[in-house]
XYZ file of C-alpha atoms in Angstrom:
118
model
C 11.070 -20.361 6.336
C 9.746 -17.917 8.799
C 6.181 -18.007 9.966
C 4.634 -14.367 10.407
C 1.777 -13.991 13.240
C -0.469 -11.108 12.803
C -0.705 -10.787 16.425
C 3.222 -10.396 16.513
C 3.149 -7.472 13.917
C 3.566 -3.938 15.380
C 1.711 -1.171 13.578
C 3.472 1.906 11.951
C 2.394 5.411 10.544
C 4.233 5.755 7.037
C 4.813 9.250 5.945
C 2.430 11.249 3.745
C -0.371 8.930 4.772
C -3.341 9.981 7.292
C -6.198 7.930 8.851
C -4.878 4.760 8.279
C -2.698 2.097 10.349
C -0.198 0.085 8.237
C 1.439 -3.484 9.205
C 4.494 -4.593 7.714
C 4.158 -8.321 7.626
C 7.353 -9.367 5.456
C 10.613 -7.910 4.585
C 14.157 -8.236 5.483
C 13.914 -7.337 9.198
C 10.591 -9.205 9.384
C 11.466 -12.714 7.597
C 14.646 -11.920 5.809
C 12.749 -11.507 2.357
C 14.832 -9.251 0.083
C 13.114 -8.626 -3.247
C 10.071 -7.030 -1.916
C 8.094 -5.994 1.238
C 4.640 -6.741 2.340
C 1.971 -5.123 4.351
C -1.425 -4.748 5.485
C -2.873 -1.513 5.641
C -6.113 -0.398 6.883
C -7.772 2.911 5.570
C -10.394 4.394 7.822
C -13.012 6.738 5.993
C -11.380 9.628 4.395
C -7.751 8.092 4.893
C -5.364 7.684 2.529
C -2.188 8.689 1.073
C -0.529 11.705 -0.797
C 0.721 11.743 -4.160
C 3.950 9.775 -4.009
C 6.177 7.950 -6.341
C 6.472 10.223 -9.014
C 9.752 10.169 -11.448
C 12.784 11.499 -9.404
C 11.034 11.061 -6.035
C 12.103 8.321 -3.411
C 10.590 5.222 -4.200
C 9.635 5.689 -7.526
C 11.917 3.090 -8.719
C 9.667 0.197 -7.505
C 7.024 -1.710 -8.544
C 3.809 -1.676 -6.157
C 0.183 -3.660 -6.151
C -2.303 -3.192 -3.903
C -5.118 -5.731 -3.242
C -7.983 -5.051 -1.812
C -8.974 -7.591 0.931
C -12.131 -5.704 1.973
C -13.832 -2.201 1.528
C -13.203 0.370 -1.226
C -10.112 2.849 -2.032
C -9.680 4.701 -4.914
C -6.096 5.155 -6.688
C -5.327 8.365 -8.303
C -2.528 8.482 -10.817
C -0.338 11.498 -11.616
C -2.811 12.192 -14.615
C -5.931 12.399 -11.924
C -7.335 9.335 -13.564
C -9.493 7.345 -10.714
C -9.318 3.793 -10.485
C -11.814 2.364 -7.765
C -11.204 -0.903 -6.384
C -13.513 -3.010 -4.360
C -12.542 -6.345 -2.304
C -11.152 -8.688 -4.640
C -9.603 -6.021 -7.271
C -5.875 -5.385 -7.473
C -3.566 -2.866 -9.049
C -0.159 -2.748 -10.118
C 1.830 0.524 -10.039
C 4.919 0.683 -12.054
C 8.097 2.313 -11.500
C 7.747 6.253 -11.765
C 3.893 6.178 -11.971
C 2.840 8.655 -9.039
C -0.224 7.531 -7.118
C -2.559 9.284 -4.327
C -4.895 7.007 -2.486
C -8.042 7.744 -0.552
C -10.978 5.980 0.834
C -13.940 7.815 -0.013
C -16.257 5.342 1.668
C -17.887 5.474 5.465
C -16.127 1.680 5.951
C -12.688 0.888 6.915
C -10.865 -0.636 4.030
C -8.157 -3.150 4.068
C -5.531 -3.313 1.447
C -2.453 -5.964 0.999
C 0.306 -3.978 -0.291
C 3.772 -5.533 -1.953
C 6.523 -3.144 -3.057
C 9.711 -4.479 -5.112
C 12.978 -3.705 -3.076
C 15.142 -4.213 -6.659
């Protein structure tokens, strides 16, 4: 077992994201977990992520879940279908399902992100 304290986690800015800060909580380097990684993302108002993970792109083969800890985010799929998630809601993004994320509110939103690695 390896405990990770939030105060010890370094923020990073993933590619194709804007107006947000990500904290990688669990993963191979952080705790030795090899089948998934987990992060905590803070989206500022109007912050988000561009369309990613469509078939044939890097990361498309992995499963992802988002769990909204606080605030609200809108997840938009490759067909422009919008899913509005509020605190306590989650969404599963299966392999090859493209997605875009946007915080359409005036409050910071916090999302727990889990992504498979195999």
